CSV table of C-alpha atoms and ligand atoms in Angstrom, one decimal:
chain,number,residue,atom,x,y,z
W,1,MET,CA,60.9,26.4,-59.7
W,2,PHE,CA,60.6,22.6,-60.2
W,3,LYS,CA,61.2,23.3,-63.9
W,4,THR,CA,64.2,25.3,-63.3
W,5,THR,CA,65.6,22.7,-61.3
W,6,HIS,CA,65.0,19.8,-63.9
W,7,SER,CA,66.8,22.0,-66.5
W,8,LEU,CA,69.8,21.2,-64.0
W,9,LEU,CA,69.0,17.4,-64.6
W,10,ALA,CA,68.9,18.2,-68.3
W,11,GLU,CA,72.2,20.1,-68.7
W,12,ALA,CA,73.9,17.3,-66.5
W,13,LEU,CA,72.8,14.4,-68.8
W,14,THR,CA,73.9,13.5,-72.1
W,15,GLY,CA,70.4,11.9,-72.9
W,16,PRO,CA,67.3,14.1,-73.0
W,17,VAL,CA,65.3,14.9,-70.5
W,18,VAL,CA,61.5,15.8,-71.1
W,19,LEU,CA,59.2,17.5,-69.1
W,20,ALA,CA,55.2,18.5,-69.1
W,21,GLY,CA,54.8,21.0,-72.1
W,22,ASP,CA,57.7,20.2,-73.8
W,23,PRO,CA,57.5,18.8,-77.5
W,24,GLY,CA,57.6,14.9,-77.3
W,25,TRP,CA,56.2,14.8,-73.8
W,26,ASP,CA,53.3,12.2,-74.4
W,27,ASP,CA,55.6,10.3,-76.5
W,28,ALA,CA,58.0,10.4,-73.6
W,29,ARG,CA,55.5,9.2,-71.1
W,30,ALA,CA,53.7,6.7,-73.2
W,31,GLY,CA,53.2,3.3,-72.3
W,32,PHE,CA,52.0,-0.1,-74.0
W,33,ASN,CA,48.6,-0.3,-72.5
W,34,LEU,CA,46.6,2.7,-74.0
W,35,MET,CA,44.3,2.4,-71.0
W,36,LEU,CA,46.8,3.8,-68.7
W,37,ASP,CA,48.2,7.4,-68.7
W,38,GLN,CA,51.5,7.9,-66.7
W,39,HIS,CA,52.2,11.6,-65.2
W,40,PRO,CA,55.7,11.6,-63.9
W,41,ALA,CA,57.5,14.6,-62.7
W,42,ALA,CA,60.0,14.2,-65.4
W,43,VAL,CA,61.1,11.8,-68.1
W,44,ALA,CA,64.9,11.0,-68.6
W,45,PHE,CA,66.6,8.9,-71.2
W,46,PRO,CA,69.9,8.2,-69.9
W,47,ALA,CA,72.5,7.7,-72.8
W,48,HIS,CA,74.9,5.4,-70.7
W,49,ALA,CA,75.3,4.0,-67.2
W,50,ASP,CA,77.1,7.5,-65.9
W,51,ASP,CA,74.0,9.4,-67.1
W,52,VAL,CA,71.9,7.1,-64.9
W,53,ALA,CA,74.1,7.4,-62.1
W,54,THR,CA,73.6,11.3,-62.5
W,55,ALA,CA,69.7,11.1,-62.8
W,56,VAL,CA,69.7,8.9,-59.7
W,57,ALA,CA,71.9,11.5,-57.7
W,58,TYR,CA,69.8,14.3,-58.9
W,59,ALA,CA,66.3,12.7,-58.1
W,60,ARG,CA,67.8,12.1,-54.5
W,61,ALA,CA,68.9,15.7,-53.9
W,62,ALA,CA,65.7,16.6,-55.4
W,63,GLY,CA,63.5,14.8,-53.1
W,64,LEU,CA,62.1,12.7,-56.1
W,65,ARG,CA,61.6,8.9,-56.2
W,66,VAL,CA,63.0,7.0,-59.3
W,67,ALA,CA,60.9,4.7,-61.4
W,68,PRO,CA,63.1,2.7,-63.9
W,69,GLN,CA,61.5,1.7,-67.1
W,70,ALA,CA,62.4,0.4,-70.4
W,71,THR,CA,59.2,-0.6,-72.8
W,72,ALA,CA,56.4,0.4,-70.3
W,73,HIS,CA,55.0,-3.0,-71.0
W,74,ASN,CA,54.0,-3.0,-67.2
W,75,GLN,CA,53.6,0.5,-66.2
W,76,GLY,CA,49.9,-0.3,-64.7
W,77,PRO,CA,51.2,-1.2,-61.0
W,78,LEU,CA,53.4,1.8,-60.6
W,79,GLY,CA,50.1,3.7,-60.0
W,80,GLY,CA,50.5,7.6,-59.6
W,81,LEU,CA,54.1,8.9,-60.6
W,82,ASP,CA,53.8,12.1,-58.7
W,83,GLU,CA,57.1,13.3,-57.4
W,84,THR,CA,58.9,10.6,-59.4
W,85,LEU,CA,61.4,10.9,-62.2
W,86,LEU,CA,60.7,8.2,-64.8
W,87,LEU,CA,64.2,6.7,-66.0
W,88,ASN,CA,63.6,5.4,-69.2
W,89,VAL,CA,66.6,3.3,-70.1
W,90,SER,CA,65.6,2.4,-73.5
W,91,GLY,CA,68.9,4.2,-74.7
W,92,LEU,CA,71.1,1.5,-73.2
W,93,GLN,CA,71.2,-0.7,-76.3
W,94,GLN,CA,74.6,-2.5,-76.4
W,95,VAL,CA,74.3,-6.4,-77.3
W,96,GLN,CA,77.3,-8.8,-77.2
W,97,VAL,CA,76.4,-12.5,-77.9
W,98,ASP,CA,79.2,-15.2,-77.2
W,99,PRO,CA,77.8,-18.4,-78.8
W,100,GLY,CA,80.8,-20.4,-77.8
W,101,ALA,CA,80.2,-19.7,-74.2
W,102,ARG,CA,76.1,-19.5,-74.5
W,103,ARG,CA,76.6,-16.2,-72.9
W,104,VAL,CA,74.7,-12.9,-73.5
W,105,ARG,CA,75.3,-9.3,-72.2
W,106,VAL,CA,72.9,-6.6,-72.9
W,107,GLY,CA,71.9,-2.9,-72.1
W,108,ALA,CA,69.0,-2.6,-69.8
W,109,GLY,CA,67.0,-1.3,-73.0
W,110,VAL,CA,67.4,-4.2,-75.0
W,111,LYS,CA,64.2,-6.0,-76.2
W,112,TRP,CA,64.3,-9.5,-77.0
W,113,ASP,CA,63.7,-9.0,-80.5
W,114,ARG,CA,67.6,-7.8,-81.1
W,115,VAL,CA,68.7,-11.0,-79.2
W,116,ALA,CA,66.4,-13.8,-80.2
W,117,PRO,CA,67.5,-13.8,-84.1
W,118,ARG,CA,71.0,-13.8,-83.5
W,119,LEU,CA,71.0,-16.7,-81.1
W,120,SER,CA,68.7,-18.4,-83.4
W,121,ALA,CA,71.3,-18.2,-86.0
W,122,HIS,CA,73.8,-20.1,-84.0
W,123,GLY,CA,71.4,-22.8,-82.7
W,124,LEU,CA,70.7,-21.1,-79.3
W,125,ALA,CA,67.7,-19.7,-77.7
W,126,GLY,CA,67.1,-17.5,-74.3
W,127,LEU,CA,64.3,-17.9,-72.1
W,128,HIS,CA,62.1,-15.0,-73.7
W,129,GLY,CA,58.2,-14.9,-73.4
W,130,SER,CA,55.3,-14.8,-75.8
W,131,SER,CA,56.5,-11.6,-77.2
W,132,PRO,CA,60.0,-10.5,-78.4
W,133,ASP,CA,58.8,-6.7,-78.1
W,134,VAL,CA,59.0,-7.1,-74.2
W,135,GLY,CA,62.2,-5.5,-72.4
W,136,ILE,CA,64.8,-8.4,-71.3
W,137,ALA,CA,65.6,-6.3,-67.9
W,138,GLY,CA,62.1,-5.8,-66.7
W,139,TYR,CA,61.0,-9.3,-67.9
W,140,SER,CA,64.0,-10.9,-66.1
W,141,LEU,CA,63.5,-8.9,-62.9
W,142,GLY,CA,60.1,-10.2,-62.3
W,143,GLY,CA,60.6,-13.9,-63.2
W,144,GLY,CA,60.4,-14.6,-67.2
W,145,MET,CA,58.0,-17.4,-68.0
W,146,GLY,CA,58.5,-18.3,-71.8
W,147,TRP,CA,58.2,-21.5,-74.2
W,148,LEU,CA,61.1,-23.4,-72.7
W,149,ALA,CA,60.2,-22.8,-69.2
W,150,ARG,CA,59.0,-26.3,-68.3
W,151,LYS,CA,62.3,-27.4,-69.4
W,152,HIS,CA,64.9,-24.6,-68.5
W,153,GLY,CA,62.9,-22.7,-65.8
W,154,LEU,CA,62.4,-19.0,-65.3
W,155,GLN,CA,64.6,-16.4,-67.1
W,156,CYS,CA,65.5,-14.7,-63.7
W,157,ASN,CA,67.4,-17.7,-62.7
W,158,ALA,CA,69.3,-18.0,-66.1
W,159,VAL,CA,70.7,-14.2,-65.2
W,160,THR,CA,74.5,-14.5,-64.3
W,161,ALA,CA,75.0,-10.7,-63.5
W,162,LEU,CA,73.5,-7.6,-63.2
W,163,GLU,CA,75.0,-4.2,-63.3
W,164,LEU,CA,72.8,-1.4,-61.6
W,165,VAL,CA,73.2,2.0,-60.1
W,166,THR,CA,72.0,1.8,-56.5
W,167,ALA,CA,70.5,4.6,-54.1
W,168,ASP,CA,73.6,6.0,-53.3
W,169,GLY,CA,74.5,6.7,-57.0
W,170,GLU,CA,77.2,3.9,-57.1
W,171,LEU,CA,77.6,1.6,-60.2
W,172,VAL,CA,77.8,-1.9,-58.8
W,173,ARG,CA,78.2,-5.7,-60.3
W,174,ALA,CA,75.8,-7.9,-58.6
W,175,ASP,CA,76.8,-11.8,-58.9
W,176,THR,CA,77.5,-14.7,-56.9
W,177,ASP,CA,80.6,-12.9,-55.8
W,178,ASN,CA,79.8,-9.6,-55.3
W,179,HIS,CA,76.7,-8.2,-53.6
W,180,PRO,CA,75.1,-11.8,-53.4
W,181,ASP,CA,72.0,-10.8,-51.6
W,182,LEU,CA,71.4,-8.0,-53.8
W,183,PHE,CA,72.0,-10.5,-56.9
W,184,TRP,CA,69.5,-13.0,-55.2
W,185,ALA,CA,66.9,-10.0,-54.8
W,186,LEU,CA,67.1,-8.6,-58.1
W,187,ARG,CA,66.1,-12.0,-59.7
W,188,GLY,CA,62.3,-11.8,-59.1
W,189,GLY,CA,62.4,-8.8,-56.7
W,190,GLY,CA,61.8,-6.6,-59.5
W,191,GLY,CA,62.8,-2.9,-60.1
W,192,ASN,CA,63.1,-2.0,-56.4
W,193,PHE,CA,66.6,-2.1,-56.0
W,194,GLY,CA,68.4,0.2,-58.3
W,195,VAL,CA,68.4,0.9,-61.9
W,196,VAL,CA,69.9,-1.7,-64.0
W,197,THR,CA,72.2,-0.8,-66.5
W,198,ALA,CA,73.2,-4.2,-68.0
W,199,ILE,CA,72.3,-7.6,-67.5
W,200,GLU,CA,74.1,-10.9,-68.3
W,201,PHE,CA,72.7,-14.5,-68.7
W,202,THR,CA,73.2,-17.9,-70.1
W,203,VAL,CA,71.2,-19.3,-73.1
W,204,HIS,CA,70.5,-22.8,-74.4
W,205,GLU,CA,71.4,-25.1,-77.2
W,206,VAL,CA,68.5,-26.2,-79.3
W,207,GLU,CA,69.0,-29.1,-81.4
W,208,ASP,CA,65.6,-29.9,-82.4
W,209,LEU,CA,62.5,-27.7,-82.2
W,210,TYR,CA,59.0,-28.6,-83.2
W,211,ALA,CA,56.5,-25.7,-82.7
W,212,GLY,CA,53.4,-24.4,-84.2
W,213,ALA,CA,49.6,-24.1,-83.6
W,214,LEU,CA,46.5,-26.1,-84.5
W,215,PHE,CA,43.6,-23.8,-85.0
W,216,PHE,CA,39.9,-25.0,-84.4
W,217,PRO,CA,36.6,-23.3,-85.0
W,218,PHE,CA,35.7,-21.2,-82.1
W,219,GLU,CA,32.3,-23.1,-81.7
W,220,ARG,CA,34.4,-26.2,-80.5
W,221,SER,CA,36.5,-24.3,-77.7
W,222,ALA,CA,35.1,-26.4,-74.8
W,223,GLU,CA,36.3,-29.8,-76.7
W,224,VAL,CA,39.6,-28.3,-77.4
W,225,LEU,CA,40.4,-27.1,-73.7
W,226,HIS,CA,38.9,-30.6,-72.4
W,227,THR,CA,41.3,-32.4,-74.7
W,228,TRP,CA,44.2,-30.4,-74.0
W,229,SER,CA,43.8,-30.4,-70.1
W,230,ALA,CA,43.4,-34.1,-70.1
W,231,LEU,CA,46.6,-34.4,-71.8
W,232,LEU,CA,48.9,-32.4,-69.6
W,233,GLY,CA,49.9,-35.2,-67.4
W,234,THR,CA,51.3,-37.1,-70.5
W,235,PHE,CA,53.7,-34.1,-71.8
W,236,PRO,CA,57.2,-34.3,-71.0
W,237,ASP,CA,59.0,-31.2,-69.5
W,238,GLU,CA,60.1,-30.7,-73.2
W,239,LEU,CA,56.9,-29.8,-74.4
W,240,MET,CA,55.4,-26.6,-73.4
W,241,SER,CA,51.6,-26.1,-74.6
W,242,TRP,CA,49.3,-23.3,-74.3
W,243,ALA,CA,45.5,-23.6,-75.1
W,244,SER,CA,43.6,-19.9,-75.7
W,245,VAL,CA,40.5,-18.9,-77.2
W,246,MET,CA,41.3,-15.9,-79.5
W,247,HIS,CA,39.3,-13.1,-81.4
W,248,PHE,CA,41.6,-11.9,-83.7
W,249,PRO,CA,40.9,-8.1,-84.8
W,250,PRO,CA,41.0,-7.4,-88.8
W,251,ILE,CA,44.2,-5.8,-89.0
W,252,PRO,CA,47.2,-6.5,-91.3
W,253,ASP,CA,49.6,-7.3,-88.3
W,254,VAL,CA,47.2,-10.5,-87.9
W,255,PRO,CA,48.0,-13.5,-90.3
W,256,ALA,CA,45.5,-12.9,-93.4
W,257,PHE,CA,43.5,-16.4,-92.7
W,258,ALA,CA,42.7,-15.5,-89.1
W,259,ARG,CA,41.6,-11.6,-89.5
W,260,GLY,CA,38.4,-10.7,-88.2
W,261,ARG,CA,37.9,-14.4,-87.0
W,262,SER,CA,37.9,-16.4,-83.6
W,263,TYR,CA,39.6,-19.5,-82.7
W,264,ALA,CA,40.0,-22.1,-80.1
W,265,VAL,CA,44.1,-22.6,-80.6
W,266,VAL,CA,46.7,-25.0,-79.2
W,267,MET,CA,50.3,-23.7,-79.5
W,268,ALA,CA,53.2,-25.8,-78.4
W,269,ALA,CA,56.9,-25.9,-78.6
W,270,HIS,CA,58.7,-29.2,-78.3
W,271,LEU,CA,62.5,-29.4,-77.6
W,272,GLY,CA,62.6,-32.7,-79.7
W,273,THR,CA,62.2,-34.1,-83.0
W,274,GLU,CA,59.2,-33.9,-85.3
W,275,ALA,CA,58.3,-37.5,-84.9
W,276,GLU,CA,58.4,-37.1,-81.0
W,277,GLY,CA,56.2,-33.8,-81.3
W,278,ARG,CA,53.5,-35.3,-83.7
W,279,GLU,CA,53.0,-38.5,-81.4
W,280,LEU,CA,52.7,-36.3,-78.4
W,281,LEU,CA,50.0,-34.2,-80.0
W,282,ARG,CA,48.2,-37.1,-81.8
W,283,PRO,CA,45.3,-36.7,-79.6
W,284,LEU,CA,44.8,-32.7,-80.5
W,285,ARG,CA,45.4,-33.6,-84.2
W,286,ALA,CA,43.0,-36.2,-84.2
W,287,LEU,CA,40.4,-33.5,-83.3
W,288,ARG,CA,41.1,-32.3,-87.1
W,289,PRO,CA,42.1,-28.7,-87.0
W,290,GLU,CA,41.0,-26.3,-89.7
W,291,ARG,CA,44.6,-25.2,-89.7
W,292,ASP,CA,47.9,-27.0,-88.8
W,293,THR,CA,51.1,-24.7,-88.8
W,294,PHE,CA,53.5,-27.2,-86.6
W,295,ALA,CA,56.9,-27.9,-88.3
W,296,ALA,CA,60.4,-28.5,-87.4
W,297,VAL,CA,61.8,-24.6,-86.9
W,298,PRO,CA,64.6,-22.7,-85.6
W,299,PRO,CA,64.3,-21.2,-82.3
W,300,VAL,CA,63.6,-17.5,-83.6
W,301,VAL,CA,60.0,-18.8,-84.6
W,302,LEU,CA,59.1,-18.9,-80.9
W,303,GLY,CA,59.0,-15.1,-81.2
W,304,ASP,CA,55.9,-15.1,-83.3
W,305,LEU,CA,54.1,-18.2,-82.0
W,306,ALA,CA,51.8,-16.6,-79.9
W,307,MET,CA,50.9,-13.7,-82.1
W,308,ASP,CA,51.2,-10.9,-79.5
W,309,PRO,CA,50.3,-7.4,-80.5
W,310,LEU,CA,53.7,-5.5,-81.2
W,311,ASP,CA,51.7,-1.8,-81.3
W,312,PRO,CA,50.4,-0.8,-77.9
W,313,VAL,CA,46.6,-1.5,-77.1
W,314,PRO,CA,44.0,-0.7,-74.8
W,315,PHE,CA,43.3,-3.5,-72.4
W,316,ARG,CA,42.7,-5.1,-69.2
W,317,LEU,CA,44.0,-8.4,-67.8
W,318,THR,CA,43.7,-10.9,-65.2
W,319,HIS,CA,45.4,-14.2,-64.4
W,320,GLN,CA,45.5,-16.8,-61.7
W,321,LEU,CA,48.1,-19.7,-61.2
W,322,LEU,CA,46.0,-22.6,-60.8
W,323,ASP,CA,46.7,-25.9,-59.0
W,324,GLU,CA,44.6,-27.7,-61.6
W,325,LEU,CA,42.2,-26.9,-64.5
W,326,PRO,CA,39.1,-29.3,-63.7
W,327,ALA,CA,36.7,-30.3,-66.6
W,328,ASP,CA,33.9,-28.8,-64.7
W,329,ALA,CA,35.9,-25.2,-64.4
W,330,ILE,CA,36.2,-25.4,-68.3
W,331,ASP,CA,32.7,-26.1,-68.7
W,332,GLU,CA,31.6,-23.1,-66.1
W,333,LEU,CA,34.2,-20.7,-68.0
W,334,MET,CA,32.9,-21.5,-71.5
W,335,ALA,CA,29.2,-21.0,-70.4
W,336,LYS,CA,30.5,-17.5,-69.0
W,337,VAL,CA,32.7,-16.3,-71.5
W,338,GLY,CA,32.8,-19.1,-74.4
W,339,PRO,CA,30.9,-19.5,-77.6
W,340,GLY,CA,27.2,-19.4,-76.7
W,341,SER,CA,27.8,-16.8,-73.6
W,342,GLY,CA,26.6,-14.3,-76.1
W,343,ARG,CA,29.7,-12.3,-74.9
W,344,GLY,CA,31.4,-12.4,-78.4
W,345,PRO,CA,34.9,-11.1,-78.1
W,346,THR,CA,34.7,-9.4,-74.8
W,347,VAL,CA,37.3,-11.7,-73.5
W,348,THR,CA,39.5,-11.2,-76.6
W,349,ILE,CA,42.1,-13.8,-75.4
W,350,LEU,CA,41.4,-16.4,-73.0
W,351,GLN,CA,44.8,-18.3,-72.5
W,352,PHE,CA,46.0,-21.2,-70.5
W,353,ARG,CA,49.8,-22.1,-70.2
W,354,HIS,CA,50.8,-25.5,-68.9
W,355,MET,CA,53.5,-25.0,-66.2
W,356,GLY,CA,55.2,-27.5,-63.8
W,357,GLY,CA,58.3,-29.2,-64.7
W,358,ALA,CA,61.4,-26.9,-64.2
W,359,LEU,CA,59.1,-23.9,-63.0
W,360,SER,CA,58.5,-26.3,-59.9
W,361,ARG,CA,62.0,-27.0,-59.0
W,362,ALA,CA,64.2,-24.7,-57.5
W,363,LEU,CA,67.8,-24.5,-58.7
W,364,PRO,CA,70.5,-24.2,-56.4
W,365,GLY,CA,71.6,-20.6,-56.3
W,366,ALA,CA,68.1,-19.7,-57.5
W,367,GLY,CA,67.1,-15.9,-56.8
W,368,ALA,CA,64.0,-14.4,-55.1
W,369,ARG,CA,61.8,-16.2,-57.7
W,370,ALA,CA,63.0,-19.4,-57.6
W,371,THR,CA,59.8,-21.2,-58.5
W,372,LEU,CA,56.2,-20.8,-59.7
W,373,PRO,CA,53.5,-22.6,-58.0
W,374,GLY,CA,50.6,-24.1,-60.0
W,375,GLU,CA,50.1,-26.5,-63.1
W,376,VAL,CA,48.3,-24.0,-65.0
W,377,CYS,CA,48.5,-20.3,-65.5
W,378,GLY,CA,45.1,-19.1,-66.7
W,379,MET,CA,44.7,-15.5,-68.2
W,380,ALA,CA,42.0,-13.2,-69.6
W,381,LEU,CA,42.6,-10.2,-71.8
W,382,GLY,CA,39.7,-7.8,-72.9
W,383,VAL,CA,40.5,-5.0,-75.4
W,384,VAL,CA,38.6,-2.1,-74.4
W,385,VAL,CA,37.6,0.4,-77.1
W,386,ASP,CA,34.9,2.7,-75.3
W,387,GLU,CA,33.0,2.8,-72.0
W,388,ALA,CA,30.5,0.2,-72.7
W,389,SER,CA,33.3,-2.1,-73.8
W,390,ASP,CA,35.3,-1.0,-70.4
W,391,ALA,CA,32.2,-2.2,-68.2
W,392,ALA,CA,31.8,-5.5,-70.4
W,393,VAL,CA,35.3,-6.4,-70.2
W,394,ARG,CA,35.4,-5.7,-66.2
W,395,HIS,CA,32.5,-7.9,-65.7
W,396,ALA,CA,33.7,-10.9,-67.9
W,397,LEU,CA,37.2,-10.6,-66.2
W,398,ALA,CA,35.6,-10.8,-62.8
W,399,ASP,CA,33.7,-13.8,-63.9
W,400,PHE,CA,36.8,-15.7,-65.1
W,401,ASP,CA,38.4,-14.8,-61.5
W,402,ALA,CA,35.5,-16.0,-59.7
W,403,VAL,CA,35.4,-19.4,-61.7
W,404,MET,CA,39.2,-19.8,-61.4
W,405,ARG,CA,39.6,-18.9,-57.8
W,406,PRO,CA,38.8,-22.2,-56.1
W,407,HIS,CA,41.7,-23.3,-57.9
W,408,ARG,CA,44.1,-20.7,-57.2
W,409,ALA,CA,47.8,-21.7,-56.3
W,410,GLY,CA,49.3,-18.1,-56.5
W,411,LEU,CA,50.0,-15.0,-58.5
W,412,TYR,CA,52.7,-14.3,-60.9
W,413,PRO,CA,54.0,-10.4,-60.6
W,414,ASN,CA,54.8,-10.3,-64.4
W,415,PHE,CA,51.1,-10.8,-65.1
W,416,VAL,CA,49.9,-8.2,-62.5
W,417,GLU,CA,48.8,-5.1,-64.3
W,418,GLU,CA,47.4,-3.3,-61.4
W,419,PRO,CA,49.1,-1.7,-58.0
W,420,ALA,CA,49.0,-4.7,-55.7
W,421,ASP,CA,50.2,-6.0,-52.4
W,422,ALA,CA,53.5,-7.6,-53.6
W,423,SER,CA,53.7,-9.5,-50.1
W,424,ALA,CA,51.3,-11.8,-51.8
W,425,PHE,CA,53.4,-12.8,-54.6
W,426,PHE,CA,55.8,-14.4,-52.2
W,427,ALA,CA,56.5,-17.0,-49.4
W,428,PRO,CA,56.7,-15.0,-46.0
W,429,ALA,CA,60.4,-15.8,-45.7
W,430,VAL,CA,61.2,-14.6,-49.2
W,431,TRP,CA,59.4,-11.6,-48.7
W,432,GLU,CA,61.0,-10.9,-45.3
W,433,ARG,CA,64.6,-11.3,-47.1
W,434,LEU,CA,63.6,-9.1,-50.0
W,435,ARG,CA,62.7,-6.3,-47.5
W,436,ALA,CA,66.0,-7.0,-45.6
W,437,VAL,CA,67.7,-6.4,-48.9
W,438,LYS,CA,65.8,-3.3,-49.8
W,439,THR,CA,66.4,-1.8,-46.2
W,440,ASP,CA,70.5,-2.5,-47.0
W,441,TYR,CA,70.3,-0.9,-50.3
W,442,ASP,CA,67.5,1.5,-50.4
W,443,PRO,CA,66.5,2.6,-47.0
W,444,ALA,CA,64.8,5.7,-48.0
W,445,ASP,CA,62.8,3.8,-50.6
W,446,LEU,CA,64.1,5.9,-53.4
W,447,PHE,CA,63.2,3.3,-56.0
W,448,ALA,CA,59.7,2.7,-57.2
W,449,GLY,CA,59.7,-0.9,-58.8
W,450,ASN,CA,56.4,-2.0,-60.7
W,451,HIS,CA,55.6,-4.0,-57.6
W,452,HIS,CA,56.6,-2.1,-54.2
W,453,VAL,CA,58.8,-4.1,-51.7
W,454,PRO,CA,59.1,-1.5,-48.9
W,455,PRO,CA,62.0,-1.4,-46.6
W,456,ALA,CA,61.7,-2.9,-43.4
W,457,ARG,CA,61.3,0.3,-41.3
W,458,ALA,CA,59.3,2.5,-44.2
Z,1,LIG,C1,52.2,-8.5,-74.7
Z,1,LIG,C2,53.0,-8.9,-73.6
Z,1,LIG,C3,53.3,-10.0,-73.6
Z,1,LIG,C4,54.0,-10.8,-72.4
Z,1,LIG,N1,54.7,-12.1,-72.2
Z,1,LIG,C5,55.2,-12.4,-71.3
Z,1,LIG,C6,55.5,-13.9,-71.0
Z,1,LIG,O1,55.3,-14.5,-72.2
Z,1,LIG,N2,56.2,-14.2,-70.1
Z,1,LIG,C7,56.2,-13.3,-68.9
Z,1,LIG,O2,57.2,-13.8,-67.9
Z,1,LIG,N3,56.0,-12.2,-68.9
Z,1,LIG,C8,55.1,-11.8,-69.9
Z,1,LIG,N4,54.8,-10.3,-70.2
Z,1,LIG,C9,55.1,-9.7,-68.8
Z,1,LIG,C10,56.5,-8.8,-68.9
Z,1,LIG,O3,57.4,-9.7,-68.7
Z,1,LIG,C11,56.1,-7.6,-68.1
Z,1,LIG,O4,55.3,-6.9,-68.5
Z,1,LIG,C12,58.0,-7.0,-67.9
Z,1,LIG,O5,57.7,-6.4,-66.6
Z,1,LIG,C13,57.8,-6.4,-69.0
Z,1,LIG,O6,59.1,-5.8,-68.7
Z,1,LIG,P1,59.5,-4.5,-69.7
Z,1,LIG,O7,60.8,-3.9,-69.3
Z,1,LIG,O8,59.3,-4.7,-71.1
Z,1,LIG,O9,58.5,-3.4,-68.9
Z,1,LIG,P2,58.7,-1.9,-68.1
Z,1,LIG,O10,57.1,-1.6,-68.0
Z,1,LIG,O11,59.5,-1.0,-69.0
Z,1,LIG,O12,59.5,-2.5,-67.0
Z,1,LIG,C14,58.9,-3.3,-66.1
Z,1,LIG,C15,59.2,-3.1,-64.7
Z,1,LIG,O13,60.4,-3.7,-64.5
Z,1,LIG,C16,61.5,-3.0,-63.8
Z,1,LIG,N5,62.8,-2.5,-64.7
Z,1,LIG,C17,62.3,-2.3,-66.1
Z,1,LIG,N6,63.7,-1.9,-66.6
Z,1,LIG,C18,64.4,-1.6,-65.6
Z,1,LIG,C19,65.8,-1.2,-65.0
Z,1,LIG,N7,66.6,-1.1,-66.1
Z,1,LIG,N8,66.3,-1.5,-63.9
Z,1,LIG,C20,65.3,-1.7,-62.7
Z,1,LIG,N9,64.0,-2.0,-62.9
Z,1,LIG,C21,63.7,-2.0,-64.2
Z,1,LIG,C22,60.6,-1.5,-63.3
Z,1,LIG,O14,60.3,-2.1,-62.0
Z,1,LIG,C23,59.5,-1.7,-64.2
Z,1,LIG,O15,58.4,-0.8,-63.7
Z,1,LIG,C24,54.2,-10.1,-71.5
Z,1,LIG,C25,53.7,-8.7,-71.3
Z,1,LIG,C26,53.2,-8.2,-72.4
Z,1,LIG,C27,52.6,-6.7,-72.5
C-alpha cells in the first residue's frame, strides 16, 4: 500500500523518487560516512522549488516526516529514518555570483567547490570550511567554521536570505524584513524549520593570503603541539591555524610525499602579506619542518589546505570546544594516542583548531549561532576498517574525550556525528527561542533536522 502511495509522489514530481527495491536505491540513500546506513521510507530528488513544495505537501498528507539532505556529510545525528521522506536537494544547482556586490546566491544542493573557484578568480572568498565537498546549505544552517573564521566569524552570520518551503507547503523568503524570527532560527538552528531551496550570502575581499602547511616527523608531535599552543596568544585574528597529527593512507588522493606516512602538521591561513605571515610563524619554522608548503596564494587554495577526503570514508569522530589546551593535557593526550602510545594510526586525524577572534564576538543581527565558545576546537577521527579497528577507535576516542573533558567549553553541532540532545548546543534563552520559532512554523514537527529542535508542545 505504501509503495502505491509513494508512486503518487513519483508521478507528481519532476525529479525522481526512489524506493526500497528500486534500481539505484543504495546510491540514493548513501551517505559520506560509510559506517552509517540510512533507511528512509523513500528518497525524493526535487528538480526545483515547486517539487520541494509538492514533496512536503505529500509527506504531510501521508503521515511521513521530512528530512532535508544535500550531501549527507552529517547524516549520523538523524538516527533512524523510519516513516521519513528523505528529501535530497542535490538537484538544486543554480549559482549566481555578483563579484561587485560581494554577494552569492546558490541553490540548496550546491557544494562549496562550485563557488570557491569562481570567487577566487575575483579575489574573493566565502567562509567555507576544510572540505569544498561539503554542502553550502547544511554547513551554513549549522554554523560554518572555516579558515577565515577568526577574522570574519561563522558562515551562518554571512547569510543574508534563505528561501524555504515551510510545513504548510508555502515557499517563503526569510531575511531581516521577511519572517525575521525564522531567519534568525535558520542561521544556526539547522534543518528543523523547512526545506531550504536557495541561500544568499556575502563574501569577502582577499587582498593578500599567505597559507600552507609545515610537516614534521610524527615522532615530534608533542614538541610541535606545545610550540603551536604556546603561540596562540600572539596570533592576530587575521591568522587561523590548525595543529594536527595525521596518518595518511597510501592512496592516490593523498599528495605523493605523504602517502602511507604520519606527520605532525601545522596548517595556517593568514590574511596578510607573506612577510607578516613568515614573522608570525617564525617559532614554528625554527623547529625545522621536513616540508614547508607556505606561499602567497589565491583563496581557492584554502579548499585543499586541510587535505580532507573527498570520497566517502567509514569513520568515527568526536570533538570538544576547549577553554584552553594546557601543556599537561597535550602530554597526557600524546601518551594515550601519540607516538609511543603503541596505538599507531588508530586516531587517524587528531586536530586542534585555533578559535576565538570573531568567533567569540556576536555581530549585531546575528542568527541563533552568534558565537562559538572556547579558544581551541579539538577533534579526533578514527577510520574504521573492521570490527577490531572499530573497538580500538571507540576506545581511543573515549580516551581523547576523557583528557579533554576538564577543559570543555561546549560542543559545535556541525561536528556532532551522533544523535544528541541539541539543547546542549545552545544557551537556555537561545534554545527556548528556537523552540518557539519551531512551534510557530512547524508545530507538528514535520521536519527532521540533523539535530532535533522540538516544538514547545511536542
Ligand atoms: C570532511 C568534512 C569536513 C568538514 N569540515 C567542516 C569545517 O571545516 N567546518 C564546519 O563548520 N563544518 C565542517 N564539516 C561539518 C559540516 O559542516 C556538516 O557535516 C554539515 O552539516 C554538512 O552539510 P551538508 O549539507 O554537506 O550535509 P547533509 O548531511 O546533507 O546536511 C546536514 C544537515 O543540514 C540540514 N540541511 C541540509 N540541506 C538542507 C536544506 N536544503 N534545507 C534544510 N536543511 C538542510 C539538514 O538538517 C541535514 O541533516 C565537515 C564535515 C565533513 C564530513
